[in-house]
Tab-separated table of C-alpha atoms and ligand atoms in Angstrom:
chain	number	residue	atom	x	y	z
A	1	MET	CA	0.034	0.101	-0.123
A	2	GLU	CA	3.037	2.127	0.407
A	3	ASN	CA	3.520	3.204	-2.840
A	4	LYS	CA	-0.188	3.653	-3.731
A	5	LYS	CA	-2.375	6.737	-4.094
A	6	ILE	CA	-4.906	6.902	-1.396
A	7	VAL	CA	-8.139	8.002	-2.664
A	8	LEU	CA	-11.011	8.975	-0.204
A	9	SER	CA	-14.643	10.232	-1.040
A	10	GLY	CA	-18.001	10.058	0.921
A	11	ILE	CA	-21.371	9.989	-0.376
A	12	GLN	CA	-24.367	11.285	1.585
A	13	PRO	CA	-27.319	8.442	2.147
A	14	THR	CA	-30.239	10.039	0.260
A	15	GLY	CA	-33.147	7.568	-0.344
A	16	THR	CA	-33.251	8.226	-4.010
A	17	PRO	CA	-29.856	8.307	-5.703
A	18	THR	CA	-30.044	10.085	-9.129
A	19	LEU	CA	-28.052	9.780	-12.336
A	20	GLY	CA	-26.493	13.009	-11.114
A	21	ASN	CA	-25.170	11.112	-8.230
A	22	TYR	CA	-24.029	8.212	-10.378
A	23	VAL	CA	-22.186	10.093	-12.692
A	24	GLY	CA	-20.795	12.654	-10.199
A	25	ALA	CA	-19.505	10.191	-7.774
A	26	VAL	CA	-20.294	6.668	-7.735
A	27	ARG	CA	-19.297	5.815	-11.291
A	28	ASN	CA	-15.930	7.761	-10.856
A	29	TRP	CA	-15.238	5.589	-7.833
A	30	ALA	CA	-15.605	2.512	-9.678
A	31	LEU	CA	-12.980	3.619	-12.470
A	32	LEU	CA	-10.742	4.985	-9.872
A	33	GLN	CA	-9.639	1.575	-8.644
A	34	LYS	CA	-6.392	1.086	-10.196
A	35	GLU	CA	-3.344	-0.737	-9.752
A	36	ASP	CA	-1.782	2.300	-8.258
A	37	THR	CA	-4.715	3.398	-5.922
A	38	PHE	CA	-6.231	2.276	-2.641
A	39	CYS	CA	-9.620	3.691	-2.451
A	40	CYS	CA	-11.563	4.550	0.861
A	41	TYR	CA	-15.459	5.014	0.079
A	42	CYS	CA	-17.645	5.926	3.069
A	43	VAL	CA	-21.445	6.393	3.433
A	44	ALA	CA	-21.480	9.725	5.098
A	45	ASP	CA	-24.345	8.995	7.408
A	46	LEU	CA	-22.825	11.497	10.036
A	47	HIS	CA	-23.542	14.135	7.479
A	48	ALA	CA	-26.730	13.059	6.929
A	49	ILE	CA	-28.270	14.069	10.221
A	50	THR	CA	-27.410	17.722	9.729
A	51	VAL	CA	-31.031	17.978	8.217
A	52	ARG	CA	-33.736	16.357	9.806
A	53	GLN	CA	-33.892	12.608	9.102
A	54	ASN	CA	-36.528	10.052	10.143
A	55	PRO	CA	-34.377	7.152	12.112
A	56	THR	CA	-36.073	4.327	10.260
A	57	GLU	CA	-35.547	5.577	6.830
A	58	LEU	CA	-32.243	6.701	7.338
A	59	ARG	CA	-31.362	3.329	8.414
A	60	LYS	CA	-32.651	1.844	5.204
A	61	PHE	CA	-31.166	4.407	3.329
A	62	ARG	CA	-27.513	4.154	4.492
A	63	TYR	CA	-27.892	0.361	3.891
A	64	ASN	CA	-29.170	0.923	0.293
A	65	MET	CA	-26.324	3.247	-0.387
A	66	ALA	CA	-23.399	0.823	0.753
A	67	ALA	CA	-25.286	-1.978	-1.154
A	68	LEU	CA	-25.493	0.414	-4.189
A	69	LEU	CA	-21.892	1.277	-4.098
A	70	LEU	CA	-20.883	-2.549	-4.244
A	71	ALA	CA	-23.441	-2.900	-6.981
A	72	ALA	CA	-21.943	-0.246	-8.900
A	73	GLY	CA	-18.749	-2.143	-9.025
A	74	ILE	CA	-16.736	-0.983	-6.057
A	75	ASP	CA	-14.769	-4.229	-5.115
A	76	PRO	CA	-14.596	-4.975	-1.365
A	77	GLU	CA	-11.503	-7.118	-2.244
A	78	ARG	CA	-9.654	-3.905	-3.390
A	79	SER	CA	-11.234	-1.129	-1.519
A	80	ILE	CA	-12.581	-0.232	1.591
A	81	VAL	CA	-16.188	0.519	2.020
A	82	PHE	CA	-17.756	1.687	5.450
A	83	MET	CA	-20.366	3.628	7.174
A	84	GLN	CA	-18.810	6.963	8.586
A	85	SER	CA	-20.684	6.293	11.845
A	86	HIS	CA	-18.583	2.938	12.481
A	87	VAL	CA	-15.473	4.712	12.493
A	88	PRO	CA	-15.323	6.974	15.671
A	89	GLU	CA	-12.098	8.686	14.555
A	90	HIS	CA	-14.044	10.798	12.137
A	91	THR	CA	-15.781	12.646	15.254
A	92	GLN	CA	-12.668	12.288	17.327
A	93	LEU	CA	-10.725	14.067	14.651
A	94	SER	CA	-13.489	16.688	13.963
A	95	TRP	CA	-13.052	18.463	17.254
A	96	VAL	CA	-9.678	18.964	16.919
A	97	LEU	CA	-10.197	20.285	13.513
A	98	ASN	CA	-13.127	22.320	14.694
A	99	CYS	CA	-10.715	24.232	16.967
A	100	ASN	CA	-8.560	24.920	14.089
A	101	THR	CA	-11.098	26.424	11.815
A	102	TYR	CA	-12.642	29.826	11.673
A	103	MET	CA	-16.182	30.861	12.191
A	104	GLY	CA	-15.450	33.284	9.432
A	105	GLU	CA	-14.330	30.531	6.685
A	106	LEU	CA	-17.254	28.350	7.801
A	107	SER	CA	-19.693	31.451	7.152
A	108	ARG	CA	-18.260	31.567	3.475
A	109	MET	CA	-19.585	28.111	2.530
A	110	THR	CA	-21.893	28.449	-0.412
A	111	GLN	CA	-23.570	25.297	0.787
A	112	PHE	CA	-24.073	26.289	4.403
A	113	LYS	CA	-25.977	29.435	2.997
A	114	ASP	CA	-28.111	27.285	0.578
A	115	LYS	CA	-28.849	24.773	3.408
A	116	SER	CA	-29.725	27.237	6.063
A	117	ALA	CA	-32.192	29.131	3.467
A	118	LYS	CA	-33.902	25.762	2.591
A	119	HIS	CA	-34.113	24.502	6.330
A	120	GLU	CA	-34.682	27.808	8.057
A	121	ASP	CA	-36.393	25.962	11.042
A	122	ASN	CA	-33.244	23.906	11.588
A	123	ILE	CA	-30.158	25.734	11.281
A	124	ASN	CA	-28.150	23.531	13.626
A	125	ALA	CA	-24.300	24.215	14.567
A	126	GLY	CA	-23.589	20.642	12.800
A	127	LEU	CA	-24.892	22.288	9.563
A	128	PHE	CA	-22.244	24.926	10.000
A	129	THR	CA	-19.522	22.580	11.021
A	130	TYR	CA	-20.335	20.204	8.547
A	131	PRO	CA	-17.140	21.119	6.409
A	132	VAL	CA	-14.961	20.466	9.304
A	133	LEU	CA	-16.247	16.736	9.661
A	134	MET	CA	-15.692	16.462	5.883
A	135	ALA	CA	-12.080	17.615	6.211
A	136	ALA	CA	-11.839	14.940	8.926
A	137	ASP	CA	-12.868	12.532	6.807
A	138	ILE	CA	-10.406	13.340	4.146
A	139	LEU	CA	-7.432	13.908	6.408
A	140	LEU	CA	-7.615	10.973	8.605
A	141	TYR	CA	-6.648	8.832	5.646
A	142	GLN	CA	-3.562	10.777	4.641
A	143	THR	CA	-5.525	11.157	1.443
A	144	ASP	CA	-3.880	11.963	-2.013
A	145	LEU	CA	-6.866	12.364	-3.783
A	146	VAL	CA	-10.653	13.122	-3.354
A	147	PRO	CA	-13.138	12.861	-6.156
A	148	VAL	CA	-15.878	15.365	-5.519
A	149	GLY	CA	-18.572	17.010	-7.471
A	150	HIS	CA	-18.408	20.797	-8.490
A	151	ASP	CA	-20.477	21.731	-5.303
A	152	GLN	CA	-17.823	19.939	-3.031
A	153	LYS	CA	-14.934	21.963	-4.095
A	154	GLN	CA	-15.200	24.743	-1.487
A	155	HIS	CA	-15.451	22.282	1.014
A	156	LEU	CA	-12.198	20.406	-0.383
A	157	GLU	CA	-10.465	23.848	-0.404
A	158	LEU	CA	-11.010	24.025	3.115
A	159	ALA	CA	-10.066	20.886	4.334
A	160	ARG	CA	-6.552	21.901	2.412
A	161	ASP	CA	-6.434	25.122	4.207
A	162	ILE	CA	-7.094	23.529	7.308
A	163	ALA	CA	-4.431	20.768	7.079
A	164	ILE	CA	-1.806	23.326	6.032
A	165	ARG	CA	-2.850	25.575	9.012
A	166	PHE	CA	-2.380	22.603	11.606
A	167	ASN	CA	0.903	21.411	9.903
A	168	ASN	CA	2.245	25.022	10.135
A	169	ALA	CA	1.302	25.201	13.777
A	170	PHE	CA	1.980	21.660	15.180
A	171	GLY	CA	4.472	20.240	12.374
A	172	GLU	CA	3.655	17.781	9.644
A	173	THR	CA	0.701	15.910	10.330
A	174	PHE	CA	-1.654	15.532	7.465
A	175	LYS	CA	-1.141	14.989	3.995
A	176	VAL	CA	-2.470	17.901	2.131
A	177	PRO	CA	-4.996	16.260	-0.794
A	178	GLU	CA	-5.834	17.004	-4.437
A	179	GLY	CA	-9.368	17.199	-5.752
A	180	PHE	CA	-10.420	15.563	-8.507
A	181	ILE	CA	-13.153	17.054	-10.471
A	182	PRO	CA	-14.435	15.176	-13.582
A	183	GLY	CA	-14.871	17.438	-16.447
A	184	THR	CA	-18.699	17.441	-17.863
A	185	GLY	CA	-18.891	14.330	-15.601
A	186	GLY	CA	-19.422	16.294	-12.608
A	187	ARG	CA	-22.814	17.914	-13.245
A	188	ILE	CA	-25.673	16.348	-14.821
A	189	MET	CA	-28.444	18.930	-15.206
A	190	SER	CA	-32.134	18.686	-14.566
A	191	LEU	CA	-33.955	17.094	-17.649
A	192	GLN	CA	-36.772	19.582	-17.305
A	193	GLU	CA	-34.925	22.644	-16.259
A	194	PRO	CA	-31.180	22.114	-17.602
A	195	GLU	CA	-29.977	25.259	-16.313
A	196	LYS	CA	-30.121	23.432	-12.891
A	197	LYS	CA	-28.413	20.776	-11.548
A	198	MET	CA	-30.329	17.361	-11.309
A	199	SER	CA	-31.566	17.103	-8.022
A	200	LYS	CA	-34.088	14.214	-6.408
A	201	SER	CA	-35.640	16.981	-4.356
A	202	ASP	CA	-37.009	18.509	-7.755
A	203	PRO	CA	-40.732	18.767	-7.323
A	204	ASN	CA	-40.856	17.428	-10.843
A	205	PRO	CA	-39.948	13.786	-10.938
A	206	ASN	CA	-39.416	14.234	-14.763
A	207	GLY	CA	-36.486	16.326	-14.149
A	208	PHE	CA	-34.316	13.812	-12.518
A	209	VAL	CA	-33.555	9.945	-13.334
A	210	ALA	CA	-33.386	7.762	-10.148
A	211	ILE	CA	-30.758	4.950	-10.671
A	212	MET	CA	-33.514	2.669	-9.678
A	213	ASP	CA	-35.918	3.861	-11.941
A	214	ASP	CA	-37.660	1.507	-14.168
A	215	PRO	CA	-36.346	1.294	-17.759
A	216	ALA	CA	-39.939	2.347	-19.196
A	217	VAL	CA	-39.747	5.224	-16.420
A	218	ILE	CA	-36.378	6.135	-17.684
A	219	ARG	CA	-36.917	6.154	-21.278
A	220	ASN	CA	-40.409	8.147	-20.760
A	221	LYS	CA	-38.248	10.707	-18.763
A	222	PHE	CA	-35.814	11.162	-21.615
A	223	LYS	CA	-38.522	11.359	-24.114
A	224	ARG	CA	-39.990	14.249	-22.176
A	225	ALA	CA	-36.688	16.087	-21.686
A	226	VAL	CA	-36.765	19.692	-22.549
A	227	THR	CA	-34.813	21.015	-25.523
A	228	ASP	CA	-35.217	23.971	-27.778
A	229	CYS	CA	-36.953	24.705	-31.036
A	230	ASP	CA	-33.914	25.326	-33.367
A	231	GLY	CA	-33.479	21.427	-34.140
A	232	GLU	CA	-29.906	21.378	-34.374
A	233	ILE	CA	-27.992	18.771	-32.536
A	234	ARG	CA	-24.877	20.638	-31.161
A	235	TYR	CA	-23.029	20.810	-28.016
A	236	ASP	CA	-23.514	24.574	-27.094
A	237	LEU	CA	-24.128	25.167	-22.848
A	238	GLN	CA	-24.898	28.740	-23.301
A	239	ASN	CA	-27.703	28.725	-25.864
A	240	LYS	CA	-28.683	24.911	-25.606
A	241	PRO	CA	-28.487	23.497	-22.380
A	242	GLY	CA	-30.824	20.834	-22.839
A	243	VAL	CA	-29.316	19.473	-25.875
A	244	SER	CA	-26.003	19.700	-24.588
A	245	ASN	CA	-27.099	17.987	-21.572
A	246	LEU	CA	-28.178	15.079	-23.339
A	247	LEU	CA	-25.330	14.953	-25.705
A	248	ALA	CA	-22.928	15.169	-22.212
A	249	ILE	CA	-24.840	12.115	-20.576
A	250	TYR	CA	-24.616	10.263	-24.110
A	251	SER	CA	-20.583	10.973	-24.012
A	252	ILE	CA	-20.142	9.707	-20.555
A	253	PHE	CA	-22.317	6.589	-21.049
A	254	THR	CA	-20.561	5.711	-23.931
A	255	GLY	CA	-17.016	6.858	-23.593
A	256	LYS	CA	-16.881	8.604	-26.845
A	257	SER	CA	-15.742	12.329	-27.168
A	258	MET	CA	-18.066	15.077	-27.424
A	259	ASP	CA	-16.753	15.508	-31.354
A	260	GLU	CA	-17.682	11.656	-31.919
A	261	THR	CA	-20.906	12.272	-29.993
A	262	VAL	CA	-22.035	15.177	-32.010
A	263	ASN	CA	-20.880	13.498	-35.105
A	264	ASP	CA	-23.093	10.448	-34.030
A	265	PHE	CA	-25.995	12.713	-34.105
A	266	LYS	CA	-25.496	14.267	-37.559
A	267	GLY	CA	-28.753	14.462	-39.307
A	268	SER	CA	-30.819	12.941	-36.658
A	269	GLY	CA	-33.609	14.909	-34.824
A	270	TYR	CA	-34.317	15.336	-30.925
A	271	GLY	CA	-36.547	12.181	-30.967
A	272	ALA	CA	-33.621	9.939	-32.222
A	273	LEU	CA	-31.121	11.777	-29.639
A	274	LYS	CA	-33.585	11.211	-26.644
A	275	THR	CA	-34.383	7.653	-27.469
A	276	THR	CA	-30.647	6.853	-27.914
A	277	VAL	CA	-29.359	8.583	-24.888
A	278	ALA	CA	-31.956	6.687	-22.843
A	279	ASP	CA	-30.866	3.285	-24.311
A	280	ALA	CA	-27.095	4.122	-23.186
A	281	VAL	CA	-28.213	4.987	-19.603
A	282	VAL	CA	-30.528	1.837	-19.378
A	283	GLU	CA	-27.891	-0.328	-20.842
A	284	GLU	CA	-25.602	0.525	-18.186
A	285	LEU	CA	-28.124	0.740	-15.176
A	286	MET	CA	-29.773	-2.455	-15.623
A	287	PRO	CA	-27.027	-4.768	-14.610
A	288	ILE	CA	-26.488	-2.408	-11.482
A	289	GLN	CA	-30.222	-2.377	-10.644
A	290	GLN	CA	-29.878	-6.442	-10.732
A	291	ARG	CA	-26.653	-6.642	-8.778
A	292	PHE	CA	-28.280	-4.147	-6.450
A	293	ARG	CA	-31.617	-6.201	-5.860
A	294	GLU	CA	-29.011	-9.521	-5.359
A	295	ILE	CA	-26.505	-7.821	-3.015
A	296	SER	CA	-29.113	-5.729	-0.936
A	297	ALA	CA	-31.097	-9.130	-0.197
A	298	ASP	CA	-27.990	-10.543	1.316
A	299	LYS	CA	-27.789	-8.801	4.512
A	300	GLU	CA	-25.159	-11.104	5.979
A	301	TYR	CA	-22.860	-10.132	2.978
A	302	VAL	CA	-23.354	-6.641	3.340
A	303	ALA	CA	-23.068	-6.527	6.997
A	304	LYS	CA	-19.524	-8.311	6.842
A	305	VAL	CA	-18.378	-6.074	3.806
A	306	LEU	CA	-19.202	-2.982	6.114
A	307	SER	CA	-17.500	-4.479	9.460
A	308	ASP	CA	-14.520	-5.597	7.402
A	309	GLY	CA	-14.391	-1.969	5.948
A	310	ALA	CA	-14.973	-0.184	9.268
A	311	GLU	CA	-12.018	-2.445	10.730
A	312	ALA	CA	-9.553	-1.532	8.053
A	313	ALA	CA	-10.784	2.122	8.252
A	314	ARG	CA	-10.057	2.297	11.870
A	315	ARG	CA	-6.584	1.044	11.396
A	316	MET	CA	-5.691	3.530	9.184
A	317	ALA	CA	-7.479	6.564	10.727
A	318	ARG	CA	-6.333	5.767	14.256
A	319	LYS	CA	-2.748	6.134	13.378
A	320	THR	CA	-3.857	9.910	12.263
A	321	VAL	CA	-5.761	10.675	15.449
A	322	SER	CA	-2.976	9.510	17.442
A	323	LYS	CA	-0.612	11.756	15.713
A	324	ALA	CA	-2.941	14.866	15.718
A	325	TYR	CA	-3.764	14.131	19.322
A	326	HIS	CA	-0.278	14.047	20.123
A	327	LYS	CA	0.759	17.413	18.434
A	328	THR	CA	-2.200	18.873	20.197
A	329	GLY	CA	-0.871	17.778	23.499
A	330	PHE	CA	-2.940	14.882	24.322
A	331	ASP	CA	-0.907	11.971	25.444
A	332	LYS	CA	-1.782	8.640	27.297
B	1	LIG	N1	-20.241	16.253	1.511
B	1	LIG	C1	-20.100	15.430	0.575
B	1	LIG	C2	-21.573	15.313	-0.543
B	1	LIG	O1	-22.664	15.655	-0.006
B	1	LIG	C3	-19.973	13.893	1.049
B	1	LIG	C4	-18.905	13.815	1.533
B	1	LIG	C5	-18.666	13.620	2.873
B	1	LIG	C6	-17.509	13.763	1.021
B	1	LIG	N2	-17.298	13.173	3.379
B	1	LIG	C7	-16.646	13.372	2.118
B	1	LIG	C8	-16.988	13.736	-0.191
B	1	LIG	C9	-15.657	13.171	1.947
B	1	LIG	C10	-15.535	13.855	-0.420
B	1	LIG	C11	-14.529	13.523	0.973
B	1	LIG	O2	-21.406	15.117	-1.629
């Protein structure tokens, strides 16, 4: 493991993971499992409670998210998959990092501002310090590379700043991680309002494709996707966000470049574009759905993967906590 790059990322256990979550996170996570990487992936259940959760649902959502990661090709023989809450080192480090983070920095986080506006009745302290817990997730593993979506870029920058600040004040303790933000893959837009990010909280269910949607539903949502009225298929985010989003999805799912993609649709109409994109998505998602059904039914298997994952994660995380505690002045 010494000469491998450590990759770490987390995903919140939302009840309805979408195509946006798949392309922005899970799919890249599977692809990052390579000869020269060691990947640690966690279901960020501690982060989830920064907004109100129903415990029964949360229990189910986090289990399903773990099963989905496995179904999507994260291989527990090569990588570790764990629940954030199973590794107490995350909260242990988080306190020390909290005391090395400024209120001013946290006040600038755009996600905090957005979420406070959305959950006016529950602007809790955890929502405010959320990025510090995320910094702990990352720094605990001496991580080299953090695959994240665009919306997490600011949090990643903060994690780097905290690491640098701590290292300067107390001596070399944390590796300063690099972000990995996939190009077009980072952002899938709503099928109904293509200027907005695809989101499961979209009140119009036609705006998002859920990973577990039926193939007929997926095809139907693509059929209704908003385009424009000039009828020409080309990539132009400014003037043709709907068509460009469809082209981006096609390019991601087929692995073709944007030039090749646009070329594939030369002379076609929007109807054909939508059907072909839907086909590509359905083709990749169907085997994942099938594996999800098998894996999630095997509770023993999932429990074993998660307990092995937590154990392996703790072995790594403990070292960093000891180091940071020692530097802080907390010795046994
Ligand atoms: N905050 C991230 C999100 O909502 C999830 C997350 C938690 C994460 N811990 C992380 C991402 C550590 C990268 C690294 O998308």
